[in-house]
Amino acid sequence: MEQWLVGVDLGGTTVKLAFVNMYGEIICKWEIPTDKSEQGKHITTHIAKAIDEKLRELDESKERLVGIGIGAPGPVNMATGDIYEAVNLGWKNYPLKDRLEMETGLPVVVDNDANIAAIGEMWKGAGDGAKNLILVTLGTGVGGGVIVNGQIVHGTNGAGGEIGHITSIPEGGASCNCGKTGCLETIASATGIARIATERLQQMNEPSCLQDVWKTSGTVTAKDVFDAAKENDTLALQIVDEVTFHLGLALANLANGLNPEKIVIGGGVSKAGDMLAQAVARHFKRFAFPRVAEAADIVIATLGNDAGVIGGAWLVKENIV
């Protein structure tokens, strides 16, 4: 009987689940809503139920499943599988590994959600098997995963790879949810890009197709900015240059300490594609040590929403099988 790995990617709005074979191929994937009521205490029960229901639907027995690899938002205690804090789920020192093992009867490995996305891209995606890799995810926030010699860098207390909290604006930057100001996340996230665009529009009167979007809908999104930049809109091009300048600078500083083979850009903003990758690469080359710049290939993530579940499956393969 072919054994299956269970990958789970726990997000603030949905929980993505998949049964994956030993080669990293998805057999079946689905998602359920994240129930954050009562400090997220029902989440593990719902994951366990979802797995049992899917097995019933496929007419498969639990014997097929080797274990569960789960990525959760926030720093993880790697020794215990506890989540130190996941603000958007209401968890603090939450025993995720123990709870999920108790609910499912399967062995569980826990890591941070951005880390498992990095592992997924390394194993089956844009990382293309590279053993030294940086993944930066640009979504509502900016997440990151750093892989050195094929291993995720967790650091001393689970906060390795917090790329979004590299300081980009030392004085007078925008406030970040982490309590600091001027973090990369306040600039290069979808939220940050929208904020910068709105501030510029409030300050200027020159014609821009972003003005039209803003006046019509009252908001401007990161997608609007990149769409306008592709049409050579002057304001949009300036915003893209500012955002990719800070991203290129932060990634170059990080790469100078790590000398990676691949820098993978994922998350919703990465849908901007080559335009984003090329602009980041241009600034990166300016700030990276020449030999570091020569080695690093900046690419767009290829797995999309599947990166996390595939990375979760890899955790099981490496730690349980």
Short mmCIF file of C-alpha atoms in Angstrom, two decimals:
data_model
loop_
_atom_site.label_atom_id
_atom_site.label_comp_id
_atom_site.label_asym_id
_atom_site.label_seq_id
_atom_site.Cartn_x
_atom_site.Cartn_y
_atom_site.Cartn_z
CA MET A 1 0.00 0.00 0.00
CA GLU A 2 1.41 3.40 -1.02
CA GLN A 3 1.91 5.54 2.06
CA TRP A 4 0.61 9.12 2.13
CA LEU A 5 1.92 12.19 3.93
CA VAL A 6 -0.53 14.79 5.28
CA GLY A 7 0.40 18.43 4.67
CA VAL A 8 -1.52 21.15 6.53
CA ASP A 9 -1.11 24.88 6.02
CA LEU A 10 -2.90 26.76 8.78
CA GLY A 11 -3.80 30.33 7.82
CA GLY A 12 -5.85 33.07 9.41
CA THR A 13 -8.86 32.50 7.15
CA THR A 14 -8.48 28.97 5.75
CA VAL A 15 -6.77 25.70 6.60
CA LYS A 16 -5.36 24.03 3.49
CA LEU A 17 -4.94 20.24 3.64
CA ALA A 18 -3.48 17.65 1.25
CA PHE A 19 -2.60 13.99 1.00
CA VAL A 20 0.79 13.83 -0.72
CA ASN A 21 2.84 10.84 -1.88
CA MET A 22 6.53 10.23 -1.10
CA TYR A 23 7.53 11.98 -4.34
CA GLY A 24 5.82 15.22 -3.34
CA GLU A 25 2.89 14.74 -5.70
CA ILE A 26 -0.52 15.83 -4.41
CA ILE A 27 -3.06 12.98 -4.35
CA CYS A 28 -5.91 15.12 -3.06
CA LYS A 29 -6.21 18.65 -1.65
CA TRP A 30 -9.00 20.64 -0.03
CA GLU A 31 -9.56 23.43 2.48
CA ILE A 32 -11.75 24.28 5.45
CA PRO A 33 -12.44 27.66 7.11
CA THR A 34 -10.29 28.54 10.15
CA ASP A 35 -12.53 28.69 13.22
CA LYS A 36 -10.96 31.39 15.41
CA SER A 37 -13.78 31.41 17.96
CA GLU A 38 -12.89 30.87 21.65
CA GLN A 39 -9.17 31.60 21.10
CA GLY A 40 -8.92 29.08 18.27
CA LYS A 41 -9.57 26.10 20.53
CA HIS A 42 -11.61 24.17 17.91
CA ILE A 43 -9.02 24.34 15.12
CA THR A 44 -7.32 20.99 15.84
CA THR A 45 -10.67 19.19 16.21
CA HIS A 46 -11.78 20.51 12.83
CA ILE A 47 -8.50 19.44 11.17
CA ALA A 48 -8.86 15.93 12.61
CA LYS A 49 -12.49 15.72 11.44
CA ALA A 50 -11.57 17.00 7.97
CA ILE A 51 -8.92 14.27 7.58
CA ASP A 52 -11.30 11.51 8.74
CA GLU A 53 -14.09 12.74 6.47
CA LYS A 54 -11.78 12.88 3.43
CA LEU A 55 -10.55 9.32 4.09
CA ARG A 56 -14.17 8.15 4.26
CA GLU A 57 -14.99 9.98 1.04
CA LEU A 58 -12.01 8.33 -0.72
CA ASP A 59 -12.82 4.98 0.91
CA GLU A 60 -9.29 4.79 2.34
CA SER A 61 -8.10 3.64 5.76
CA LYS A 62 -6.03 5.71 8.19
CA GLU A 63 -3.23 3.11 7.87
CA ARG A 64 -2.27 4.86 4.65
CA LEU A 65 -1.25 8.02 6.54
CA VAL A 66 2.30 8.27 7.89
CA GLY A 67 1.87 11.51 9.83
CA ILE A 68 1.02 15.20 9.64
CA GLY A 69 3.31 18.14 8.88
CA ILE A 70 1.67 21.45 9.77
CA GLY A 71 2.73 25.06 9.26
CA ALA A 72 1.26 27.68 11.58
CA PRO A 73 1.64 31.46 11.74
CA GLY A 74 4.09 32.71 14.39
CA PRO A 75 7.28 31.42 16.01
CA VAL A 76 7.37 27.72 16.94
CA ASN A 77 9.10 25.96 19.83
CA MET A 78 10.80 23.26 17.77
CA ALA A 79 11.47 21.05 20.80
CA THR A 80 7.83 20.79 21.89
CA GLY A 81 5.80 21.75 18.79
CA ASP A 82 4.14 24.58 20.76
CA ILE A 83 3.24 27.88 19.09
CA TYR A 84 4.75 30.73 21.12
CA GLU A 85 2.18 33.18 19.82
CA ALA A 86 -0.18 33.36 16.83
CA VAL A 87 -1.93 36.68 17.36
CA ASN A 88 -4.51 36.26 14.58
CA LEU A 89 -5.58 32.84 15.93
CA GLY A 90 -5.68 33.86 19.60
CA TRP A 91 -2.95 31.37 20.58
CA LYS A 92 -0.23 31.90 23.16
CA ASN A 93 2.08 29.01 24.15
CA TYR A 94 -0.40 26.73 22.41
CA PRO A 95 0.49 22.97 22.40
CA LEU A 96 -0.33 22.40 18.71
CA LYS A 97 1.66 19.18 18.29
CA ASP A 98 0.19 17.53 21.41
CA ARG A 99 -3.39 18.59 20.63
CA LEU A 100 -3.27 17.48 17.01
CA GLU A 101 -1.63 14.15 17.88
CA MET A 102 -4.31 13.53 20.49
CA GLU A 103 -7.13 14.41 18.08
CA THR A 104 -5.81 12.43 15.07
CA GLY A 105 -3.79 9.58 16.58
CA LEU A 106 -1.03 10.41 14.08
CA PRO A 107 2.51 11.73 14.69
CA VAL A 108 2.76 15.48 14.02
CA VAL A 109 5.63 17.81 13.07
CA VAL A 110 5.10 21.58 13.45
CA ASP A 111 6.91 24.50 11.81
CA ASN A 112 6.20 28.09 10.87
CA ASP A 113 3.96 28.64 7.82
CA ALA A 114 6.53 30.66 5.83
CA ASN A 115 9.17 28.03 6.58
CA ILE A 116 7.08 25.19 5.17
CA ALA A 117 6.32 27.26 2.07
CA ALA A 118 10.11 27.67 1.62
CA ILE A 119 10.57 23.90 1.99
CA GLY A 120 7.79 23.26 -0.54
CA GLU A 121 9.45 25.56 -3.09
CA MET A 122 12.85 23.92 -2.41
CA TRP A 123 11.48 20.39 -2.88
CA LYS A 124 9.03 20.73 -5.76
CA GLY A 125 8.91 24.37 -6.87
CA ALA A 126 11.03 27.30 -8.02
CA GLY A 127 13.88 26.32 -5.66
CA ASP A 128 14.54 23.45 -8.03
CA GLY A 129 16.36 21.42 -5.35
CA ALA A 130 18.64 24.33 -4.30
CA LYS A 131 20.02 23.65 -0.81
CA ASN A 132 20.73 27.33 -0.03
CA LEU A 133 17.62 29.37 -0.58
CA ILE A 134 15.71 32.41 0.67
CA LEU A 135 11.94 32.57 0.24
CA VAL A 136 10.20 35.89 0.81
CA THR A 137 6.39 35.89 0.71
CA LEU A 138 4.66 39.17 -0.08
CA GLY A 139 1.04 38.99 1.04
CA THR A 140 -0.93 40.85 3.70
CA GLY A 141 2.41 40.85 5.55
CA VAL A 142 5.93 39.85 4.50
CA GLY A 143 7.03 36.38 5.57
CA GLY A 144 10.26 34.56 5.03
CA GLY A 145 12.00 31.24 5.18
CA VAL A 146 15.77 30.75 5.06
CA ILE A 147 17.20 27.37 4.05
CA VAL A 148 20.91 26.69 4.56
CA ASN A 149 22.43 23.35 3.50
CA GLY A 150 18.90 21.98 3.01
CA GLN A 151 17.81 22.86 6.54
CA ILE A 152 15.42 25.59 7.68
CA VAL A 153 17.08 28.21 9.91
CA HIS A 154 14.94 28.38 13.06
CA GLY A 155 17.37 30.36 15.22
CA THR A 156 17.61 30.29 19.02
CA ASN A 157 13.96 30.84 19.89
CA GLY A 158 12.05 30.10 16.71
CA ALA A 159 12.21 33.52 15.06
CA GLY A 160 14.73 32.77 12.29
CA GLY A 161 13.76 34.04 8.83
CA GLU A 162 11.67 37.06 9.92
CA ILE A 163 12.56 38.89 6.71
CA GLY A 164 9.52 41.15 6.94
CA HIS A 165 10.94 42.78 10.06
CA ILE A 166 14.27 43.86 8.63
CA THR A 167 14.31 47.63 9.18
CA SER A 168 14.06 49.48 5.87
CA ILE A 169 13.27 53.01 7.14
CA PRO A 170 15.34 53.59 10.33
CA GLU A 171 13.65 56.88 11.29
CA GLY A 172 10.06 57.98 10.69
CA GLY A 173 8.83 54.77 9.04
CA ALA A 174 5.26 53.48 9.20
CA SER A 175 4.14 51.48 12.26
CA CYS A 176 4.29 47.70 11.94
CA ASN A 177 2.10 45.13 13.74
CA CYS A 178 5.25 43.78 15.43
CA GLY A 179 5.57 46.99 17.47
CA LYS A 180 8.52 48.44 15.49
CA THR A 181 8.40 51.07 12.76
CA GLY A 182 9.84 51.10 9.25
CA CYS A 183 9.86 47.30 8.76
CA LEU A 184 10.14 45.91 5.22
CA GLU A 185 6.59 44.59 5.75
CA THR A 186 5.26 48.17 5.92
CA ILE A 187 6.57 48.77 2.38
CA ALA A 188 6.69 45.55 0.35
CA SER A 189 3.51 43.79 1.55
CA ALA A 190 0.28 44.18 -0.45
CA THR A 191 -0.91 46.38 2.42
CA GLY A 192 2.28 48.46 2.35
CA ILE A 193 2.14 48.99 -1.42
CA ALA A 194 -1.51 50.09 -1.14
CA ARG A 195 -0.61 52.48 1.71
CA ILE A 196 2.24 54.09 -0.27
CA ALA A 197 0.01 54.47 -3.35
CA THR A 198 -2.79 56.09 -1.32
CA GLU A 199 -0.35 58.53 0.34
CA ARG A 200 1.10 59.53 -3.06
CA LEU A 201 -2.38 60.03 -4.54
CA GLN A 202 -3.36 62.29 -1.62
CA GLN A 203 -0.27 64.43 -2.25
CA MET A 204 -0.43 64.85 -6.03
CA ASN A 205 -2.69 66.08 -8.82
CA GLU A 206 -0.83 64.85 -11.92
CA PRO A 207 -2.85 62.53 -14.16
CA SER A 208 -2.45 58.82 -13.38
CA CYS A 209 -4.73 55.89 -14.06
CA LEU A 210 -4.38 55.17 -10.32
CA GLN A 211 -6.21 58.47 -9.68
CA ASP A 212 -9.17 57.11 -11.66
CA VAL A 213 -9.18 53.82 -9.73
CA TRP A 214 -8.91 55.67 -6.43
CA LYS A 215 -11.70 58.13 -7.24
CA THR A 216 -14.01 55.37 -8.47
CA SER A 217 -13.53 52.77 -5.73
CA GLY A 218 -12.01 54.81 -2.89
CA THR A 219 -9.14 52.32 -2.55
CA VAL A 220 -6.04 51.26 -4.47
CA THR A 221 -4.58 47.74 -4.27
CA ALA A 222 -1.07 46.39 -4.95
CA LYS A 223 -2.53 44.69 -8.05
CA ASP A 224 -3.82 48.07 -9.31
CA VAL A 225 -0.30 49.50 -8.90
CA PHE A 226 1.40 46.71 -10.89
CA ASP A 227 -1.33 46.72 -13.56
CA ALA A 228 -0.83 50.48 -14.01
CA ALA A 229 2.97 50.08 -14.06
CA LYS A 230 2.62 47.55 -16.89
CA GLU A 231 0.80 50.32 -18.81
CA ASN A 232 3.79 52.64 -18.14
CA ASP A 233 1.89 54.85 -15.71
CA THR A 234 4.48 57.25 -14.24
CA LEU A 235 3.22 57.22 -10.65
CA ALA A 236 2.82 53.43 -10.60
CA LEU A 237 6.36 52.99 -11.98
CA GLN A 238 7.72 55.26 -9.23
CA ILE A 239 5.92 53.22 -6.52
CA VAL A 240 7.16 49.90 -7.98
CA ASP A 241 10.70 51.32 -8.06
CA GLU A 242 10.47 52.44 -4.42
CA VAL A 243 9.08 49.11 -3.22
CA THR A 244 11.57 46.98 -5.17
CA PHE A 245 14.45 49.24 -4.07
CA HIS A 246 13.71 48.37 -0.42
CA LEU A 247 13.11 44.71 -1.22
CA GLY A 248 16.32 44.46 -3.27
CA LEU A 249 18.32 46.20 -0.52
CA ALA A 250 16.98 43.97 2.29
CA LEU A 251 17.49 40.78 0.27
CA ALA A 252 21.01 41.84 -0.73
CA ASN A 253 21.98 42.46 2.91
CA LEU A 254 20.53 39.08 3.88
CA ALA A 255 22.19 37.33 0.93
CA ASN A 256 25.57 38.86 1.77
CA GLY A 257 25.45 36.82 4.98
CA LEU A 258 24.08 33.62 3.42
CA ASN A 259 25.30 33.41 -0.21
CA PRO A 260 22.13 31.64 -1.52
CA GLU A 261 21.65 29.94 -4.87
CA LYS A 262 17.99 30.96 -5.21
CA ILE A 263 15.87 33.81 -3.89
CA VAL A 264 12.24 32.90 -4.40
CA ILE A 265 9.49 35.56 -4.26
CA GLY A 266 6.05 34.21 -3.37
CA GLY A 267 2.72 35.42 -1.93
CA GLY A 268 -0.09 37.31 -3.67
CA VAL A 269 2.11 40.22 -4.80
CA SER A 270 4.36 37.77 -6.72
CA LYS A 271 1.54 37.44 -9.29
CA ALA A 272 3.11 40.62 -10.77
CA GLY A 273 5.62 38.13 -12.23
CA ASP A 274 8.70 39.08 -14.22
CA MET A 275 8.16 42.80 -13.79
CA LEU A 276 8.57 42.35 -10.02
CA ALA A 277 11.45 39.85 -10.22
CA GLN A 278 13.44 41.96 -12.70
CA ALA A 279 13.00 45.19 -10.72
CA VAL A 280 14.08 43.46 -7.46
CA ALA A 281 17.05 41.85 -9.26
CA ARG A 282 18.20 45.24 -10.59
CA HIS A 283 18.36 46.76 -7.09
CA PHE A 284 19.70 43.53 -5.56
CA LYS A 285 22.69 43.53 -7.93
CA ARG A 286 23.51 47.07 -6.88
CA PHE A 287 23.68 46.21 -3.16
CA ALA A 288 24.91 42.61 -3.08
CA PHE A 289 28.60 41.69 -2.88
CA PRO A 290 29.49 40.93 -6.54
CA ARG A 291 30.20 37.24 -5.98
CA VAL A 292 26.95 36.86 -3.99
CA ALA A 293 25.00 38.62 -6.78
CA GLU A 294 26.57 36.31 -9.37
CA ALA A 295 25.42 33.18 -7.49
CA ALA A 296 21.86 34.21 -6.67
CA ASP A 297 19.01 33.62 -9.07
CA ILE A 298 15.88 35.69 -8.23
CA VAL A 299 12.75 33.80 -9.30
CA ILE A 300 8.98 33.87 -8.78
CA ALA A 301 7.50 31.03 -6.70
CA THR A 302 5.76 28.37 -8.80
CA LEU A 303 3.66 26.37 -6.31
CA GLY A 304 1.21 29.12 -5.31
CA ASN A 305 -1.10 27.98 -2.51
CA ASP A 306 0.28 24.42 -2.66
CA ALA A 307 3.74 25.36 -1.32
CA GLY A 308 2.67 25.02 2.32
CA VAL A 309 1.00 21.62 2.09
CA ILE A 310 3.89 20.21 0.04
CA GLY A 311 6.37 21.62 2.59
CA GLY A 312 4.29 20.10 5.39
CA ALA A 313 4.46 16.71 3.67
CA TRP A 314 8.26 17.06 3.40
CA LEU A 315 8.44 17.58 7.19
CA VAL A 316 6.77 14.19 7.67
CA LYS A 317 9.05 12.53 5.10
CA GLU A 318 12.18 13.90 6.78
CA ASN A 319 11.18 13.55 10.44
CA ILE A 320 8.75 10.64 10.75
CA VAL A 321 9.16 8.17 7.87
#
